[in-house]
Amino acid sequence: MKKYIVIILFLVFGFFSNTSCFAEMVMYNIKTNKYHHIECKWAKKCTVNCIKIDKKEAIKRGGIPCKVCGG
Ligand SMILES: [Zn+2]
């Protein structure tokens, strides 16, 4: 029975960590490799080459944080 409680706790924790990941979405420029905060003025101007991805994913792809917004 104790085992099940541990599994449930892990599932709940996983759910919360997933929702916090959602808050870390950035606009990633596939041409320049720069990533921006979603509210950044440059992110709003970048409509052709930018994709909305997880910040961790942007870093994994070799993304560079924007100098204006810090990513
Ligand atoms: Zn920016």
GROMACS .gro file of C-alpha atoms in nm, residues 1-44:
model
   44
    1MET     CA    1   0.000   0.000   0.000
    2LYS     CA    2   0.285   0.238   0.086
    3LYS     CA    3   0.427   0.182  -0.264
    4TYR     CA    4   0.108   0.317  -0.424
    5ILE     CA    5   0.119   0.634  -0.215
    6VAL     CA    6   0.476   0.698  -0.333
    7ILE     CA    7   0.372   0.644  -0.699
    8ILE     CA    8   0.077   0.884  -0.659
    9LEU     CA    9   0.306   1.148  -0.504
   10PHE     CA   10   0.542   1.115  -0.799
   11LEU     CA   11   0.254   1.156  -1.044
   12VAL     CA   12   0.128   1.467  -0.863
   13PHE     CA   13   0.480   1.613  -0.853
   14GLY     CA   14   0.521   1.536  -1.223
   15PHE     CA   15   0.199   1.718  -1.301
   16PHE     CA   16   0.313   2.032  -1.119
   17SER     CA   17   0.658   2.029  -1.277
   18ASN     CA   18   0.493   2.002  -1.620
   19THR     CA   19   0.277   2.307  -1.556
   20SER     CA   20   0.584   2.506  -1.446
   21CYS     CA   21   0.753   2.405  -1.774
   22PHE     CA   22   0.462   2.564  -1.957
   23ALA     CA   23   0.549   2.898  -1.794
   24GLU     CA   24   0.900   2.869  -1.939
   25MET     CA   25   0.800   2.885  -2.304
   26VAL     CA   26   1.018   3.107  -2.521
   27MET     CA   27   1.021   3.231  -2.879
   28TYR     CA   28   1.313   3.060  -3.047
   29ASN     CA   29   1.462   3.197  -3.368
   30ILE     CA   30   1.566   2.900  -3.581
   31LYS     CA   31   1.789   3.120  -3.801
   32THR     CA   32   1.989   3.313  -3.540
   33ASN     CA   33   1.950   3.056  -3.255
   34LYS     CA   34   1.842   3.337  -3.022
   35TYR     CA   35   1.554   3.285  -2.788
   36HIS     CA   36   1.327   3.552  -2.643
   37HIS     CA   37   1.081   3.594  -2.364
   38ILE     CA   38   0.734   3.569  -2.519
   39GLU     CA   39   0.659   3.933  -2.429
   40CYS     CA   40   0.988   4.062  -2.576
   41LYS     CA   41   0.945   4.329  -2.848
   42TRP     CA   42   1.187   4.135  -3.070
   43ALA     CA   43   0.991   3.814  -3.024
   44LYS     CA   44   0.680   3.997  -3.143
   0.00000   0.00000   0.00000
